[in-house]
Amino acid sequence: MAEYKIKDLETLTGIKAHTIRVWEKRYALLSPDRTETKIRTYSDADLVKLLNIAILYDNGWKISKIAECSEREIKKKVEGLFQGEQSFSAVVSLLIQSMVELDCDTFERVLTNAIQKEGLETVYRNYLVTFLDRIGVLWMVGTITPVQEHFVSNVIRQKLIVETDKLPIVAKRRVDAVLFTPEDEFHEISLLFYNYILKKRNYRTLYLGTNLPISDLKKTLPTINPKSIILSMIANTPKEDYNNYIMHLLEEVQLPIFIGGAMADTYGLPKSDMVFPVQDWIEV
């Protein structure tokens, strides 16, 4: 069972830590344990309860009315909201809740329902980016387990592949972009989304996936003859290594390189008239 600090709850629910403390004191909504140094710690059950409370609160319920409900009643009211139009916060909260509980059925149902109503591009931009940002913070500090992270990553990955397969086949011509991640980089969700967007906009892509050595890429470039390279770099990397990798890749491929992912957001781009943010192309 995981232990969450109050800042973790703030990250995952969007409810300010001060507000959570007030609700605890005034309405006894949560009963956290405390460490020897008096730091509040919360369980998975506390997080799930607060996520459900956040859904109702964001959908117009007064906190005083929510406090009068049992946990079973709160859950039933949330399920009722799921049957109708869901707010942004409801979708994100339900995804986080089902991740914590390893509830694959609910996670898939929420995600599929949103995609059917709004389309994958809207769902990714409006819901999944926020969801992944929230759990990413906790993944870095070890609050989210590898099992939880792998579970949601694989479901999202599957949805991206399925929706990409539904797109029309792009007419055969010179490849507009080759997409991959560097060696030892196995985070694929952003790259899959870039591929989906490019194909949706009628670009011809060659998707090479994760963990691709530059040497192998270089050997096949004469055959592929692409117009550009698209990279996603998520895994935590020292800035010097990040810059050195990009400049080495540029030297080897001699093609425009478009870069996305957490490392590009953190460090920016090396100074080169051949290196660009992926946002310039696909507006992520």
PDB file of C-alpha atoms in Angstrom:
ATOM      1  CA  MET A   1       0.000   0.000   0.000  1.00  0.00           C
ATOM      2  CA  ALA A   2       1.340   3.402  -0.984  1.00  0.00           C
ATOM      3  CA  GLU A   3       1.825   6.308   1.391  1.00  0.00           C
ATOM      4  CA  TYR A   4       1.120   9.784   0.076  1.00  0.00           C
ATOM      5  CA  LYS A   5       2.071  13.131   1.536  1.00  0.00           C
ATOM      6  CA  ILE A   6      -0.407  15.972   1.370  1.00  0.00           C
ATOM      7  CA  LYS A   7       1.528  17.520  -1.540  1.00  0.00           C
ATOM      8  CA  ASP A   8       1.081  14.239  -3.428  1.00  0.00           C
ATOM      9  CA  LEU A   9      -2.673  14.508  -2.922  1.00  0.00           C
ATOM     10  CA  GLU A  10      -2.580  18.099  -4.138  1.00  0.00           C
ATOM     11  CA  THR A  11      -0.716  16.999  -7.284  1.00  0.00           C
ATOM     12  CA  LEU A  12      -3.075  14.128  -8.065  1.00  0.00           C
ATOM     13  CA  THR A  13      -6.410  15.732  -7.193  1.00  0.00           C
ATOM     14  CA  GLY A  14      -5.801  19.385  -8.027  1.00  0.00           C
ATOM     15  CA  ILE A  15      -7.082  20.364  -4.572  1.00  0.00           C
ATOM     16  CA  LYS A  16      -4.765  22.723  -2.682  1.00  0.00           C
ATOM     17  CA  ALA A  17      -3.066  21.310   0.416  1.00  0.00           C
ATOM     18  CA  HIS A  18      -4.526  24.141   2.520  1.00  0.00           C
ATOM     19  CA  THR A  19      -8.042  23.230   1.367  1.00  0.00           C
ATOM     20  CA  ILE A  20      -7.478  19.562   2.191  1.00  0.00           C
ATOM     21  CA  ARG A  21      -6.397  20.519   5.724  1.00  0.00           C
ATOM     22  CA  VAL A  22      -9.489  22.719   6.155  1.00  0.00           C
ATOM     23  CA  TRP A  23     -11.781  19.915   4.961  1.00  0.00           C
ATOM     24  CA  GLU A  24     -10.123  17.487   7.358  1.00  0.00           C
ATOM     25  CA  LYS A  25     -10.588  19.811  10.304  1.00  0.00           C
ATOM     26  CA  ARG A  26     -14.072  21.077   9.488  1.00  0.00           C
ATOM     27  CA  TYR A  27     -15.712  17.996   7.978  1.00  0.00           C
ATOM     28  CA  ALA A  28     -13.464  15.079   9.024  1.00  0.00           C
ATOM     29  CA  LEU A  29     -13.386  13.952   5.388  1.00  0.00           C
ATOM     30  CA  LEU A  30     -10.013  12.243   5.815  1.00  0.00           C
ATOM     31  CA  SER A  31      -8.177  10.797   8.807  1.00  0.00           C
ATOM     32  CA  PRO A  32      -4.492  10.676   7.887  1.00  0.00           C
ATOM     33  CA  ASP A  33      -1.849   8.853   9.854  1.00  0.00           C
ATOM     34  CA  ARG A  34       1.079  10.857  11.140  1.00  0.00           C
ATOM     35  CA  THR A  35       4.778  10.100  11.260  1.00  0.00           C
ATOM     36  CA  GLU A  36       6.850  10.565  14.399  1.00  0.00           C
ATOM     37  CA  THR A  37       7.611  14.062  13.138  1.00  0.00           C
ATOM     38  CA  LYS A  38       3.852  14.798  12.748  1.00  0.00           C
ATOM     39  CA  ILE A  39       3.832  14.723   8.941  1.00  0.00           C
ATOM     40  CA  ARG A  40       0.489  13.632   7.508  1.00  0.00           C
ATOM     41  CA  THR A  41       0.510  10.430   5.433  1.00  0.00           C
ATOM     42  CA  TYR A  42      -2.402   9.141   3.371  1.00  0.00           C
ATOM     43  CA  SER A  43      -3.336   5.711   2.039  1.00  0.00           C
ATOM     44  CA  ASP A  44      -4.609   4.602  -1.371  1.00  0.00           C
ATOM     45  CA  ALA A  45      -8.116   4.593   0.116  1.00  0.00           C
ATOM     46  CA  ASP A  46      -7.707   8.220   1.256  1.00  0.00           C
ATOM     47  CA  LEU A  47      -6.553   9.236  -2.215  1.00  0.00           C
ATOM     48  CA  VAL A  48      -9.451   7.465  -3.945  1.00  0.00           C
ATOM     49  CA  LYS A  49     -11.950   9.067  -1.573  1.00  0.00           C
ATOM     50  CA  LEU A  50     -10.489  12.527  -2.172  1.00  0.00           C
ATOM     51  CA  LEU A  51     -10.505  11.975  -5.945  1.00  0.00           C
ATOM     52  CA  ASN A  52     -14.226  11.164  -5.787  1.00  0.00           C
ATOM     53  CA  ILE A  53     -14.862  14.191  -3.584  1.00  0.00           C
ATOM     54  CA  ALA A  54     -12.950  16.352  -6.089  1.00  0.00           C
ATOM     55  CA  ILE A  55     -15.130  15.093  -8.939  1.00  0.00           C
ATOM     56  CA  LEU A  56     -18.346  16.013  -7.123  1.00  0.00           C
ATOM     57  CA  TYR A  57     -16.932  19.331  -5.914  1.00  0.00           C
ATOM     58  CA  ASP A  58     -15.824  20.310  -9.430  1.00  0.00           C
ATOM     59  CA  ASN A  59     -19.275  19.429 -10.703  1.00  0.00           C
ATOM     60  CA  GLY A  60     -21.036  21.904  -8.439  1.00  0.00           C
ATOM     61  CA  TRP A  61     -21.575  19.982  -5.201  1.00  0.00           C
ATOM     62  CA  LYS A  62     -21.041  21.932  -1.980  1.00  0.00           C
ATOM     63  CA  ILE A  63     -18.432  20.395   0.266  1.00  0.00           C
ATOM     64  CA  SER A  64     -20.868  20.504   3.205  1.00  0.00           C
ATOM     65  CA  LYS A  65     -23.305  18.309   1.249  1.00  0.00           C
ATOM     66  CA  ILE A  66     -20.570  15.912   0.188  1.00  0.00           C
ATOM     67  CA  ALA A  67     -19.481  15.567   3.817  1.00  0.00           C
ATOM     68  CA  GLU A  68     -22.976  14.347   4.719  1.00  0.00           C
ATOM     69  CA  CYS A  69     -22.673  11.390   2.319  1.00  0.00           C
ATOM     70  CA  SER A  70     -21.170   8.008   3.087  1.00  0.00           C
ATOM     71  CA  GLU A  71     -18.281   6.772   0.953  1.00  0.00           C
ATOM     72  CA  ARG A  72     -20.696   4.414  -0.798  1.00  0.00           C
ATOM     73  CA  GLU A  73     -23.059   7.289  -1.592  1.00  0.00           C
ATOM     74  CA  ILE A  74     -20.184   9.432  -2.872  1.00  0.00           C
ATOM     75  CA  LYS A  75     -19.035   6.631  -5.167  1.00  0.00           C
ATOM     76  CA  LYS A  76     -22.580   6.089  -6.457  1.00  0.00           C
ATOM     77  CA  LYS A  77     -22.975   9.785  -7.260  1.00  0.00           C
ATOM     78  CA  VAL A  78     -19.652   9.763  -9.110  1.00  0.00           C
ATOM     79  CA  GLU A  79     -20.779   6.740 -11.131  1.00  0.00           C
ATOM     80  CA  GLY A  80     -23.938   8.684 -11.998  1.00  0.00           C
ATOM     81  CA  LEU A  81     -21.832  11.549 -13.313  1.00  0.00           C
ATOM     82  CA  PHE A  82     -19.891   9.104 -15.443  1.00  0.00           C
ATOM     83  CA  GLN A  83     -23.053   8.188 -17.305  1.00  0.00           C
ATOM     84  CA  GLY A  84     -23.515  11.771 -18.483  1.00  0.00           C
ATOM     85  CA  GLU A  85     -21.195  14.481 -19.762  1.00  0.00           C
ATOM     86  CA  GLN A  86     -17.947  14.470 -17.812  1.00  0.00           C
ATOM     87  CA  SER A  87     -15.948  17.508 -16.892  1.00  0.00           C
ATOM     88  CA  PHE A  88     -12.219  17.739 -17.497  1.00  0.00           C
ATOM     89  CA  SER A  89     -11.500  17.140 -13.813  1.00  0.00           C
ATOM     90  CA  ALA A  90     -13.817  14.126 -13.680  1.00  0.00           C
ATOM     91  CA  VAL A  91     -12.035  12.370 -16.536  1.00  0.00           C
ATOM     92  CA  VAL A  92      -8.560  13.010 -15.111  1.00  0.00           C
ATOM     93  CA  SER A  93      -9.621  12.053 -11.577  1.00  0.00           C
ATOM     94  CA  LEU A  94     -11.275   8.836 -12.743  1.00  0.00           C
ATOM     95  CA  LEU A  95      -8.148   7.887 -14.680  1.00  0.00           C
ATOM     96  CA  ILE A  96      -5.965   8.488 -11.621  1.00  0.00           C
ATOM     97  CA  GLN A  97      -8.359   6.608  -9.359  1.00  0.00           C
ATOM     98  CA  SER A  98      -8.469   3.557 -11.622  1.00  0.00           C
ATOM     99  CA  MET A  99      -4.668   3.648 -11.899  1.00  0.00           C
ATOM    100  CA  VAL A 100      -4.295   3.608  -8.107  1.00  0.00           C
ATOM    101  CA  GLU A 101      -6.743   0.695  -7.809  1.00  0.00           C
ATOM    102  CA  LEU A 102      -5.280  -1.105 -10.864  1.00  0.00           C
ATOM    103  CA  ASP A 103      -8.828  -1.141 -12.228  1.00  0.00           C
ATOM    104  CA  CYS A 104      -8.226  -1.856 -15.905  1.00  0.00           C
ATOM    105  CA  ASP A 105     -11.929  -2.023 -16.804  1.00  0.00           C
ATOM    106  CA  THR A 106     -12.676   1.454 -15.480  1.00  0.00           C
ATOM    107  CA  PHE A 107      -9.496   2.975 -16.916  1.00  0.00           C
ATOM    108  CA  GLU A 108     -10.255   1.601 -20.380  1.00  0.00           C
ATOM    109  CA  ARG A 109     -13.941   2.515 -20.175  1.00  0.00           C
ATOM    110  CA  VAL A 110     -13.253   6.127 -19.203  1.00  0.00           C
ATOM    111  CA  LEU A 111     -10.592   6.515 -21.880  1.00  0.00           C
ATOM    112  CA  THR A 112     -12.611   4.803 -24.617  1.00  0.00           C
ATOM    113  CA  ASN A 113     -15.730   6.797 -23.772  1.00  0.00           C
ATOM    114  CA  ALA A 114     -13.803  10.079 -23.952  1.00  0.00           C
ATOM    115  CA  ILE A 115     -12.160   9.132 -27.265  1.00  0.00           C
ATOM    116  CA  GLN A 116     -15.493   8.159 -28.801  1.00  0.00           C
ATOM    117  CA  LYS A 117     -17.056  11.462 -27.756  1.00  0.00           C
ATOM    118  CA  GLU A 118     -14.197  13.861 -28.455  1.00  0.00           C
ATOM    119  CA  GLY A 119     -11.593  12.107 -30.594  1.00  0.00           C
ATOM    120  CA  LEU A 120      -8.088  10.996 -29.675  1.00  0.00           C
ATOM    121  CA  GLU A 121      -6.352  14.302 -30.406  1.00  0.00           C
ATOM    122  CA  THR A 122      -8.653  16.264 -28.092  1.00  0.00           C
ATOM    123  CA  VAL A 123      -8.486  13.603 -25.382  1.00  0.00           C
ATOM    124  CA  TYR A 124      -4.694  13.509 -25.502  1.00  0.00           C
ATOM    125  CA  ARG A 125      -4.283  17.282 -25.400  1.00  0.00           C
ATOM    126  CA  ASN A 126      -7.050  18.001 -22.876  1.00  0.00           C
ATOM    127  CA  TYR A 127      -6.868  14.998 -20.544  1.00  0.00           C
ATOM    128  CA  LEU A 128      -3.887  12.711 -21.029  1.00  0.00           C
ATOM    129  CA  VAL A 129      -1.222  15.430 -20.959  1.00  0.00           C
ATOM    130  CA  THR A 130      -2.495  16.575 -17.548  1.00  0.00           C
ATOM    131  CA  PHE A 131      -2.888  12.998 -16.318  1.00  0.00           C
ATOM    132  CA  LEU A 132       0.633  12.031 -17.412  1.00  0.00           C
ATOM    133  CA  ASP A 133       2.110  15.226 -15.948  1.00  0.00           C
ATOM    134  CA  ARG A 134       0.515  14.520 -12.587  1.00  0.00           C
ATOM    135  CA  ILE A 135       1.633  10.923 -12.320  1.00  0.00           C
ATOM    136  CA  GLY A 136       5.031  11.798 -13.808  1.00  0.00           C
ATOM    137  CA  VAL A 137       5.847  14.016 -10.840  1.00  0.00           C
ATOM    138  CA  LEU A 138       5.073  11.183  -8.434  1.00  0.00           C
ATOM    139  CA  TRP A 139       6.857   8.600 -10.601  1.00  0.00           C
ATOM    140  CA  MET A 140      10.061  10.640 -10.293  1.00  0.00           C
ATOM    141  CA  VAL A 141       9.912  10.570  -6.477  1.00  0.00           C
ATOM    142  CA  GLY A 142       8.802   6.938  -6.253  1.00  0.00           C
ATOM    143  CA  THR A 143       5.235   7.392  -4.984  1.00  0.00           C
ATOM    144  CA  ILE A 144       3.701   5.722  -8.040  1.00  0.00           C
ATOM    145  CA  THR A 145       4.812   2.098  -8.387  1.00  0.00           C
ATOM    146  CA  PRO A 146       6.286   0.602 -11.586  1.00  0.00           C
ATOM    147  CA  VAL A 147       3.243  -1.688 -11.766  1.00  0.00           C
ATOM    148  CA  GLN A 148       0.855   1.285 -11.823  1.00  0.00           C
ATOM    149  CA  GLU A 149       2.985   3.203 -14.328  1.00  0.00           C
ATOM    150  CA  HIS A 150       3.319   0.211 -16.667  1.00  0.00           C
ATOM    151  CA  PHE A 151      -0.392  -0.569 -16.406  1.00  0.00           C
ATOM    152  CA  VAL A 152      -1.576   2.864 -17.548  1.00  0.00           C
ATOM    153  CA  SER A 153       1.227   3.328 -20.075  1.00  0.00           C
ATOM    154  CA  ASN A 154       0.342   0.100 -21.845  1.00  0.00           C
ATOM    155  CA  VAL A 155      -3.377   0.891 -21.990  1.00  0.00           C
ATOM    156  CA  ILE A 156      -2.691   4.367 -23.415  1.00  0.00           C
ATOM    157  CA  ARG A 157      -0.151   2.914 -25.831  1.00  0.00           C
ATOM    158  CA  GLN A 158      -2.737   0.410 -27.053  1.00  0.00           C
ATOM    159  CA  LYS A 159      -5.344   3.146 -27.619  1.00  0.00           C
ATOM    160  CA  LEU A 160      -2.869   5.262 -29.607  1.00  0.00           C
ATOM    161  CA  ILE A 161      -1.964   2.321 -31.842  1.00  0.00           C
ATOM    162  CA  VAL A 162      -5.613   1.393 -32.422  1.00  0.00           C
ATOM    163  CA  GLU A 163      -6.607   4.955 -33.329  1.00  0.00           C
ATOM    164  CA  THR A 164      -3.584   5.304 -35.622  1.00  0.00           C
ATOM    165  CA  ASP A 165      -4.572   2.101 -37.439  1.00  0.00           C
ATOM    166  CA  LYS A 166      -7.980   3.632 -38.157  1.00  0.00           C
ATOM    167  CA  LEU A 167      -6.444   6.475 -40.183  1.00  0.00           C
ATOM    168  CA  PRO A 168      -6.353   6.305 -44.002  1.00  0.00           C
ATOM    169  CA  ILE A 169      -3.135   5.002 -45.534  1.00  0.00           C
ATOM    170  CA  VAL A 170      -0.984   7.901 -46.712  1.00  0.00           C
ATOM    171  CA  ALA A 171      -0.047   7.845 -50.395  1.00  0.00           C
ATOM    172  CA  LYS A 172       3.384   6.346 -51.036  1.00  0.00           C
ATOM    173  CA  ARG A 173       6.035   9.015 -51.484  1.00  0.00           C
ATOM    174  CA  ARG A 174       9.236  10.161 -49.817  1.00  0.00           C
ATOM    175  CA  VAL A 175       9.084   9.691 -46.055  1.00  0.00           C
ATOM    176  CA  ASP A 176       8.362  12.991 -44.307  1.00  0.00           C
ATOM    177  CA  ALA A 177       9.663  11.907 -40.901  1.00  0.00           C
ATOM    178  CA  VAL A 178      11.365   9.013 -39.130  1.00  0.00           C
ATOM    179  CA  LEU A 179      10.289   8.737 -35.480  1.00  0.00           C
ATOM    180  CA  PHE A 180      12.199   7.005 -32.683  1.00  0.00           C
ATOM    181  CA  THR A 181      13.655   7.349 -29.195  1.00  0.00           C
ATOM    182  CA  PRO A 182      17.376   7.101 -28.334  1.00  0.00           C
ATOM    183  CA  GLU A 183      19.059   4.040 -26.890  1.00  0.00           C
ATOM    184  CA  ASP A 184      17.877   3.221 -23.357  1.00  0.00           C
ATOM    185  CA  GLU A 185      14.779   5.413 -23.831  1.00  0.00           C
ATOM    186  CA  PHE A 186      11.648   3.266 -23.567  1.00  0.00           C
ATOM    187  CA  HIS A 187       8.948   5.908 -22.991  1.00  0.00           C
ATOM    188  CA  GLU A 188       6.830   5.740 -26.122  1.00  0.00           C
ATOM    189  CA  ILE A 189       3.536   7.525 -25.519  1.00  0.00           C
ATOM    190  CA  SER A 190       4.572  10.971 -26.766  1.00  0.00           C
ATOM    191  CA  LEU A 191       6.228   9.475 -29.837  1.00  0.00           C
ATOM    192  CA  LEU A 192       3.121   7.445 -30.673  1.00  0.00           C
ATOM    193  CA  PHE A 193       1.041  10.605 -30.418  1.00  0.00           C
ATOM    194  CA  TYR A 194       3.400  12.500 -32.729  1.00  0.00           C
ATOM    195  CA  ASN A 195       3.065   9.671 -35.240  1.00  0.00           C
ATOM    196  CA  TYR A 196      -0.725   9.736 -34.956  1.00  0.00           C
ATOM    197  CA  ILE A 197      -0.905  13.500 -35.524  1.00  0.00           C
ATOM    198  CA  LEU A 198       1.433  13.407 -38.510  1.00  0.00           C
ATOM    199  CA  LYS A 199      -0.515  10.613 -40.174  1.00  0.00           C
ATOM    200  CA  LYS A 200      -3.779  12.368 -39.432  1.00  0.00           C
ATOM    201  CA  ARG A 201      -2.384  15.406 -41.253  1.00  0.00           C
ATOM    202  CA  ASN A 202      -1.433  13.219 -44.227  1.00  0.00           C
ATOM    203  CA  TYR A 203       2.322  13.115 -43.610  1.00  0.00           C
ATOM    204  CA  ARG A 204       4.131   9.893 -44.478  1.00  0.00           C
ATOM    205  CA  THR A 205       6.015   8.531 -41.472  1.00  0.00           C
ATOM    206  CA  LEU A 206       8.292   5.642 -40.621  1.00  0.00           C
ATOM    207  CA  TYR A 207       7.830   4.679 -36.984  1.00  0.00           C
ATOM    208  CA  LEU A 208      10.909   2.927 -35.560  1.00  0.00           C
ATOM    209  CA  GLY A 209       9.868   2.859 -31.894  1.00  0.00           C
ATOM    210  CA  THR A 210      12.115   2.949 -28.865  1.00  0.00           C
ATOM    211  CA  ASN A 211      15.772   2.313 -28.018  1.00  0.00           C
ATOM    212  CA  LEU A 212      17.225   2.855 -31.501  1.00  0.00           C
ATOM    213  CA  PRO A 213      21.036   3.032 -31.877  1.00  0.00           C
ATOM    214  CA  ILE A 214      22.281   5.868 -34.083  1.00  0.00           C
ATOM    215  CA  SER A 215      24.602   3.441 -35.866  1.00  0.00           C
ATOM    216  CA  ASP A 216      21.676   1.286 -36.997  1.00  0.00           C
ATOM    217  CA  LEU A 217      19.717   4.327 -38.129  1.00  0.00           C
ATOM    218  CA  LYS A 218      22.662   5.644 -40.139  1.00  0.00           C
ATOM    219  CA  LYS A 219      23.029   2.360 -42.035  1.00  0.00           C
ATOM    220  CA  THR A 220      19.428   2.483 -43.261  1.00  0.00           C
ATOM    221  CA  LEU A 221      19.137   6.209 -44.035  1.00  0.00           C
ATOM    222  CA  PRO A 222      20.188   5.888 -47.689  1.00  0.00           C
ATOM    223  CA  THR A 223      17.334   3.420 -48.199  1.00  0.00           C
ATOM    224  CA  ILE A 224      14.752   5.435 -46.271  1.00  0.00           C
ATOM    225  CA  ASN A 225      15.791   8.889 -47.542  1.00  0.00           C
ATOM    226  CA  PRO A 226      13.578  10.773 -45.050  1.00  0.00           C
ATOM    227  CA  LYS A 227      13.069  14.519 -44.980  1.00  0.00           C
ATOM    228  CA  SER A 228      13.479  14.834 -41.199  1.00  0.00           C
ATOM    229  CA  ILE A 229      13.914  13.125 -37.834  1.00  0.00           C
ATOM    230  CA  ILE A 230      11.517  13.310 -34.872  1.00  0.00           C
ATOM    231  CA  LEU A 231      12.746  12.393 -31.376  1.00  0.00           C
ATOM    232  CA  SER A 232      10.998  12.009 -28.041  1.00  0.00           C
ATOM    233  CA  MET A 233      13.273  12.253 -24.994  1.00  0.00           C
ATOM    234  CA  ILE A 234      11.589  11.650 -21.634  1.00  0.00           C
ATOM    235  CA  ALA A 235      14.071   9.772 -19.430  1.00  0.00           C
ATOM    236  CA  ASN A 236      16.054  11.904 -17.010  1.00  0.00           C
ATOM    237  CA  THR A 237      19.415  12.684 -18.636  1.00  0.00           C
ATOM    238  CA  PRO A 238      22.202  15.118 -17.639  1.00  0.00           C
ATOM    239  CA  LYS A 239      22.099  18.251 -19.782  1.00  0.00           C
ATOM    240  CA  GLU A 240      25.552  17.672 -21.216  1.00  0.00           C
ATOM    241  CA  ASP A 241      24.648  14.133 -22.314  1.00  0.00           C
ATOM    242  CA  TYR A 242      21.366  15.385 -23.783  1.00  0.00           C
ATOM    243  CA  ASN A 243      23.102  18.077 -25.852  1.00  0.00           C
ATOM    244  CA  ASN A 244      25.931  15.770 -26.909  1.00  0.00           C
ATOM    245  CA  TYR A 245      23.486  13.131 -28.121  1.00  0.00           C
ATOM    246  CA  ILE A 246      21.531  15.586 -30.277  1.00  0.00           C
ATOM    247  CA  MET A 247      24.637  17.106 -31.808  1.00  0.00           C
ATOM    248  CA  HIS A 248      26.118  13.669 -32.498  1.00  0.00           C
ATOM    249  CA  LEU A 249      22.854  12.573 -34.146  1.00  0.00           C
ATOM    250  CA  LEU A 250      22.812  15.727 -36.254  1.00  0.00           C
ATOM    251  CA  GLU A 251      26.380  15.110 -37.370  1.00  0.00           C
ATOM    252  CA  GLU A 252      25.505  11.544 -38.397  1.00  0.00           C
ATOM    253  CA  VAL A 253      22.177  12.141 -40.184  1.00  0.00           C
ATOM    254  CA  GLN A 254      22.555  15.654 -41.596  1.00  0.00           C
ATOM    255  CA  LEU A 255      18.776  16.164 -41.460  1.00  0.00           C
ATOM    256  CA  PRO A 256      16.439  18.556 -39.606  1.00  0.00           C
ATOM    257  CA  ILE A 257      15.729  17.160 -36.126  1.00  0.00           C
ATOM    258  CA  PHE A 258      12.492  17.911 -34.271  1.00  0.00           C
ATOM    259  CA  ILE A 259      12.584  17.157 -30.538  1.00  0.00           C
ATOM    260  CA  GLY A 260       9.815  16.717 -27.973  1.00  0.00           C
ATOM    261  CA  GLY A 261       9.504  15.336 -24.454  1.00  0.00           C
ATOM    262  CA  ALA A 262      10.396  16.265 -20.897  1.00  0.00           C
ATOM    263  CA  MET A 263      14.106  16.739 -21.548  1.00  0.00           C
ATOM    264  CA  ALA A 264      13.439  19.268 -24.320  1.00  0.00           C
ATOM    265  CA  ASP A 265      11.027  21.094 -21.992  1.00  0.00           C
ATOM    266  CA  THR A 266      13.641  21.084 -19.213  1.00  0.00           C
ATOM    267  CA  TYR A 267      16.804  21.976 -21.131  1.00  0.00           C
ATOM    268  CA  GLY A 268      15.554  23.625 -24.293  1.00  0.00           C
ATOM    269  CA  LEU A 269      17.335  22.886 -27.567  1.00  0.00           C
ATOM    270  CA  PRO A 270      21.005  23.034 -28.559  1.00  0.00           C
ATOM    271  CA  LYS A 271      21.831  26.050 -30.696  1.00  0.00           C
ATOM    272  CA  SER A 272      21.610  24.873 -34.289  1.00  0.00           C
ATOM    273  CA  ASP A 273      19.690  25.929 -37.360  1.00  0.00           C
ATOM    274  CA  MET A 274      18.880  22.220 -37.904  1.00  0.00           C
ATOM    275  CA  VAL A 275      17.270  21.504 -34.501  1.00  0.00           C
ATOM    276  CA  PHE A 276      13.667  22.507 -33.764  1.00  0.00           C
ATOM    277  CA  PRO A 277      10.959  21.900 -31.145  1.00  0.00           C
ATOM    278  CA  VAL A 278       8.417  19.323 -32.267  1.00  0.00           C
ATOM    279  CA  GLN A 279       5.715  21.902 -31.500  1.00  0.00           C
ATOM    280  CA  ASP A 280       6.768  23.792 -34.628  1.00  0.00           C
ATOM    281  CA  TRP A 281       5.427  20.937 -36.706  1.00  0.00           C
ATOM    282  CA  ILE A 282       2.566  19.297 -34.866  1.00  0.00           C
ATOM    283  CA  GLU A 283       1.509  22.001 -32.393  1.00  0.00           C
ATOM    284  CA  VAL A 284       1.511  19.843 -29.275  1.00  0.00           C
TER     285      VAL A 284
END
